[in-house]
Amino acid sequence: MRTTKQKQAIETVFLNSDRPLSVEEVTERARETAPSINTATVYRNLKTLVDSGILTKICSGQAGTLYEPNHSGHHHHFHCRTCGKTFDLPGCPLSVQPKLPEGFTADSHELFYYGICAECARVGVDQRVYPE
Ligand SMILES: [Zn+2]
Ligand SMILES: [Zn+2]
């Protein structure tokens, strides 16, 4: 019963999010409805949700390991180095496949953009205009 409630709390977190989330972010948000949930439980449930095809796991050297719903179709990501959040970029800019070595076949690719998000850029500007 309790386990189900915690799993539901995690699923709700993703229903209410418009961007991929780290384990830490999922834990923090799930605690709003399931205060006793811990990181180990979140990890276990995330694995179950990935195994059953509800969530998908994305990894990047700078953004780390993130989870997002599996139904969003092929798209890419933007990682803000200032706030550490990762955002969805709809669609795919790669219309031309790279030339692969003889005999190689690619069936997927991943693409991460890195930089600063609009919110961090705005706050940065404000801080310059109104220093403390
Ligand atoms: Zn940011
Ligand atoms: Zn693509």
PDB file of C-alpha atoms and ligand atoms in Angstrom:
ATOM      1  CA  MET A   1       0.000   0.000   0.000  1.00  0.00           C
ATOM      2  CA  ARG A   2       2.715   2.402   1.067  1.00  0.00           C
ATOM      3  CA  THR A   3       4.912   1.343  -1.851  1.00  0.00           C
ATOM      4  CA  THR A   4       2.086   2.057  -4.291  1.00  0.00           C
ATOM      5  CA  LYS A   5       1.601   5.498  -2.808  1.00  0.00           C
ATOM      6  CA  GLN A   6       5.292   6.284  -3.226  1.00  0.00           C
ATOM      7  CA  LYS A   7       5.279   5.018  -6.808  1.00  0.00           C
ATOM      8  CA  GLN A   8       2.234   7.197  -7.523  1.00  0.00           C
ATOM      9  CA  ALA A   9       4.023  10.169  -5.963  1.00  0.00           C
ATOM     10  CA  ILE A  10       6.921   9.650  -8.394  1.00  0.00           C
ATOM     11  CA  GLU A  11       4.612   9.276 -11.397  1.00  0.00           C
ATOM     12  CA  THR A  12       2.826  12.485 -10.371  1.00  0.00           C
ATOM     13  CA  VAL A  13       6.161  14.311 -10.227  1.00  0.00           C
ATOM     14  CA  PHE A  14       6.722  13.527 -13.904  1.00  0.00           C
ATOM     15  CA  LEU A  15       3.137  14.392 -14.868  1.00  0.00           C
ATOM     16  CA  ASN A  16       3.701  17.842 -13.377  1.00  0.00           C
ATOM     17  CA  SER A  17       7.128  18.455 -14.891  1.00  0.00           C
ATOM     18  CA  ASP A  18       7.879  19.893 -18.318  1.00  0.00           C
ATOM     19  CA  ARG A  19      11.556  18.933 -18.266  1.00  0.00           C
ATOM     20  CA  PRO A  20      13.758  15.914 -17.428  1.00  0.00           C
ATOM     21  CA  LEU A  21      14.556  15.434 -13.735  1.00  0.00           C
ATOM     22  CA  SER A  22      17.504  14.092 -11.754  1.00  0.00           C
ATOM     23  CA  VAL A  23      17.063  11.576  -8.932  1.00  0.00           C
ATOM     24  CA  GLU A  24      17.592  14.412  -6.436  1.00  0.00           C
ATOM     25  CA  GLU A  25      14.880  16.536  -8.068  1.00  0.00           C
ATOM     26  CA  VAL A  26      12.453  13.593  -8.181  1.00  0.00           C
ATOM     27  CA  THR A  27      13.107  12.830  -4.487  1.00  0.00           C
ATOM     28  CA  GLU A  28      12.592  16.448  -3.463  1.00  0.00           C
ATOM     29  CA  ARG A  29       9.312  16.781  -5.387  1.00  0.00           C
ATOM     30  CA  ALA A  30       7.973  13.342  -4.397  1.00  0.00           C
ATOM     31  CA  ARG A  31       8.411  14.306  -0.723  1.00  0.00           C
ATOM     32  CA  GLU A  32       5.644  16.876  -1.145  1.00  0.00           C
ATOM     33  CA  THR A  33       3.130  14.003  -1.351  1.00  0.00           C
ATOM     34  CA  ALA A  34       5.140  11.158   0.206  1.00  0.00           C
ATOM     35  CA  PRO A  35       7.261  12.824   2.942  1.00  0.00           C
ATOM     36  CA  SER A  36       8.984   9.607   4.059  1.00  0.00           C
ATOM     37  CA  ILE A  37      10.295   8.653   0.624  1.00  0.00           C
ATOM     38  CA  ASN A  38      14.085   8.205   0.427  1.00  0.00           C
ATOM     39  CA  THR A  39      16.579   8.203  -2.420  1.00  0.00           C
ATOM     40  CA  ALA A  40      16.887   4.389  -2.472  1.00  0.00           C
ATOM     41  CA  THR A  41      13.127   4.046  -2.921  1.00  0.00           C
ATOM     42  CA  VAL A  42      13.141   6.670  -5.655  1.00  0.00           C
ATOM     43  CA  TYR A  43      15.969   4.835  -7.460  1.00  0.00           C
ATOM     44  CA  ARG A  44      14.116   1.505  -7.204  1.00  0.00           C
ATOM     45  CA  ASN A  45      10.869   2.976  -8.544  1.00  0.00           C
ATOM     46  CA  LEU A  46      12.633   4.872 -11.337  1.00  0.00           C
ATOM     47  CA  LYS A  47      14.242   1.602 -12.454  1.00  0.00           C
ATOM     48  CA  THR A  48      10.856  -0.138 -12.436  1.00  0.00           C
ATOM     49  CA  LEU A  49       9.284   2.702 -14.427  1.00  0.00           C
ATOM     50  CA  VAL A  50      12.137   2.611 -16.971  1.00  0.00           C
ATOM     51  CA  ASP A  51      11.924  -1.198 -17.240  1.00  0.00           C
ATOM     52  CA  SER A  52       8.189  -0.993 -17.909  1.00  0.00           C
ATOM     53  CA  GLY A  53       8.686   1.680 -20.581  1.00  0.00           C
ATOM     54  CA  ILE A  54       6.935   4.533 -18.750  1.00  0.00           C
ATOM     55  CA  LEU A  55      10.100   6.563 -18.218  1.00  0.00           C
ATOM     56  CA  THR A  56      13.294   6.809 -20.201  1.00  0.00           C
ATOM     57  CA  LYS A  57      16.758   7.515 -18.867  1.00  0.00           C
ATOM     58  CA  ILE A  58      19.029  10.093 -20.476  1.00  0.00           C
ATOM     59  CA  CYS A  59      22.688  10.620 -19.632  1.00  0.00           C
ATOM     60  CA  SER A  60      25.180  13.347 -20.416  1.00  0.00           C
ATOM     61  CA  GLY A  61      28.660  14.055 -19.124  1.00  0.00           C
ATOM     62  CA  GLN A  62      27.649  17.460 -17.764  1.00  0.00           C
ATOM     63  CA  ALA A  63      23.956  17.023 -16.999  1.00  0.00           C
ATOM     64  CA  GLY A  64      24.372  13.603 -15.349  1.00  0.00           C
ATOM     65  CA  THR A  65      21.597  10.993 -15.321  1.00  0.00           C
ATOM     66  CA  LEU A  66      18.061  12.262 -15.858  1.00  0.00           C
ATOM     67  CA  TYR A  67      14.625  10.720 -16.296  1.00  0.00           C
ATOM     68  CA  GLU A  68      11.690  11.789 -18.448  1.00  0.00           C
ATOM     69  CA  PRO A  69       8.410  10.310 -19.703  1.00  0.00           C
ATOM     70  CA  ASN A  70       8.898   7.967 -22.634  1.00  0.00           C
ATOM     71  CA  HIS A  71       6.049   9.382 -24.738  1.00  0.00           C
ATOM     72  CA  SER A  72       7.653  12.639 -25.862  1.00  0.00           C
ATOM     73  CA  GLY A  73       9.021  11.230 -29.148  1.00  0.00           C
ATOM     74  CA  HIS A  74      12.436  11.943 -30.615  1.00  0.00           C
ATOM     75  CA  HIS A  75      13.850  15.198 -29.280  1.00  0.00           C
ATOM     76  CA  HIS A  76      16.974  16.675 -27.732  1.00  0.00           C
ATOM     77  CA  HIS A  77      18.041  18.568 -24.623  1.00  0.00           C
ATOM     78  CA  PHE A  78      19.525  21.824 -23.375  1.00  0.00           C
ATOM     79  CA  HIS A  79      21.490  21.875 -20.143  1.00  0.00           C
ATOM     80  CA  CYS A  80      21.925  25.195 -18.309  1.00  0.00           C
ATOM     81  CA  ARG A  81      25.346  25.324 -16.667  1.00  0.00           C
ATOM     82  CA  THR A  82      24.201  28.039 -14.256  1.00  0.00           C
ATOM     83  CA  CYS A  83      21.123  26.456 -12.615  1.00  0.00           C
ATOM     84  CA  GLY A  84      21.880  22.854 -13.628  1.00  0.00           C
ATOM     85  CA  LYS A  85      18.400  22.304 -15.111  1.00  0.00           C
ATOM     86  CA  THR A  86      17.921  20.375 -18.333  1.00  0.00           C
ATOM     87  CA  PHE A  87      15.168  21.379 -20.770  1.00  0.00           C
ATOM     88  CA  ASP A  88      13.507  19.593 -23.681  1.00  0.00           C
ATOM     89  CA  LEU A  89      14.165  20.854 -27.191  1.00  0.00           C
ATOM     90  CA  PRO A  90      11.351  19.673 -29.456  1.00  0.00           C
ATOM     91  CA  GLY A  91      12.208  18.104 -32.786  1.00  0.00           C
ATOM     92  CA  CYS A  92      15.564  17.213 -34.277  1.00  0.00           C
ATOM     93  CA  PRO A  93      17.961  19.573 -36.071  1.00  0.00           C
ATOM     94  CA  LEU A  94      19.925  16.749 -37.679  1.00  0.00           C
ATOM     95  CA  SER A  95      18.529  16.407 -41.172  1.00  0.00           C
ATOM     96  CA  VAL A  96      21.760  14.970 -42.570  1.00  0.00           C
ATOM     97  CA  GLN A  97      23.284  11.828 -41.134  1.00  0.00           C
ATOM     98  CA  PRO A  98      27.051  11.925 -40.652  1.00  0.00           C
ATOM     99  CA  LYS A  99      29.140   9.752 -42.943  1.00  0.00           C
ATOM    100  CA  LEU A 100      29.719   6.550 -41.019  1.00  0.00           C
ATOM    101  CA  PRO A 101      32.663   4.229 -41.529  1.00  0.00           C
ATOM    102  CA  GLU A 102      32.180   1.498 -44.124  1.00  0.00           C
ATOM    103  CA  GLY A 103      29.848  -1.194 -42.795  1.00  0.00           C
ATOM    104  CA  PHE A 104      28.547   0.871 -39.830  1.00  0.00           C
ATOM    105  CA  THR A 105      24.803   1.348 -39.270  1.00  0.00           C
ATOM    106  CA  ALA A 106      23.445   3.915 -36.769  1.00  0.00           C
ATOM    107  CA  ASP A 107      19.891   3.551 -35.433  1.00  0.00           C
ATOM    108  CA  SER A 108      19.839   6.383 -32.885  1.00  0.00           C
ATOM    109  CA  HIS A 109      21.699   9.464 -31.710  1.00  0.00           C
ATOM    110  CA  GLU A 110      21.774  11.833 -28.758  1.00  0.00           C
ATOM    111  CA  LEU A 111      22.414  15.539 -28.816  1.00  0.00           C
ATOM    112  CA  PHE A 112      22.941  17.884 -25.857  1.00  0.00           C
ATOM    113  CA  TYR A 113      23.264  21.643 -26.037  1.00  0.00           C
ATOM    114  CA  TYR A 114      24.981  23.452 -23.169  1.00  0.00           C
ATOM    115  CA  GLY A 115      24.754  27.084 -22.130  1.00  0.00           C
ATOM    116  CA  ILE A 116      22.574  29.417 -20.077  1.00  0.00           C
ATOM    117  CA  CYS A 117      18.767  29.334 -19.860  1.00  0.00           C
ATOM    118  CA  ALA A 118      16.530  32.405 -20.260  1.00  0.00           C
ATOM    119  CA  GLU A 119      15.797  32.606 -16.527  1.00  0.00           C
ATOM    120  CA  CYS A 120      19.478  32.567 -15.544  1.00  0.00           C
ATOM    121  CA  ALA A 121      20.332  35.057 -18.294  1.00  0.00           C
ATOM    122  CA  ARG A 122      17.598  37.402 -17.009  1.00  0.00           C
ATOM    123  CA  VAL A 123      18.705  37.130 -13.358  1.00  0.00           C
ATOM    124  CA  GLY A 124      22.307  37.705 -14.436  1.00  0.00           C
ATOM    125  CA  VAL A 125      21.334  40.931 -16.193  1.00  0.00           C
ATOM    126  CA  ASP A 126      19.280  42.134 -13.207  1.00  0.00           C
ATOM    127  CA  GLN A 127      22.201  41.536 -10.876  1.00  0.00           C
ATOM    128  CA  ARG A 128      24.444  43.675 -13.042  1.00  0.00           C
ATOM    129  CA  VAL A 129      21.885  46.459 -13.155  1.00  0.00           C
ATOM    130  CA  TYR A 130      21.026  46.352  -9.432  1.00  0.00           C
ATOM    131  CA  PRO A 131      24.098  45.230  -7.478  1.00  0.00           C
ATOM    132  CA  GLU A 132      23.512  44.563  -3.777  1.00  0.00           C
TER     133      GLU A 132
HETATM  134 ZN    ZN B   1      19.457  28.230 -15.814  1.00  0.00          ZN
HETATM  135 ZN    ZN B   2      17.749  13.891 -33.261  1.00  0.00          ZN
END
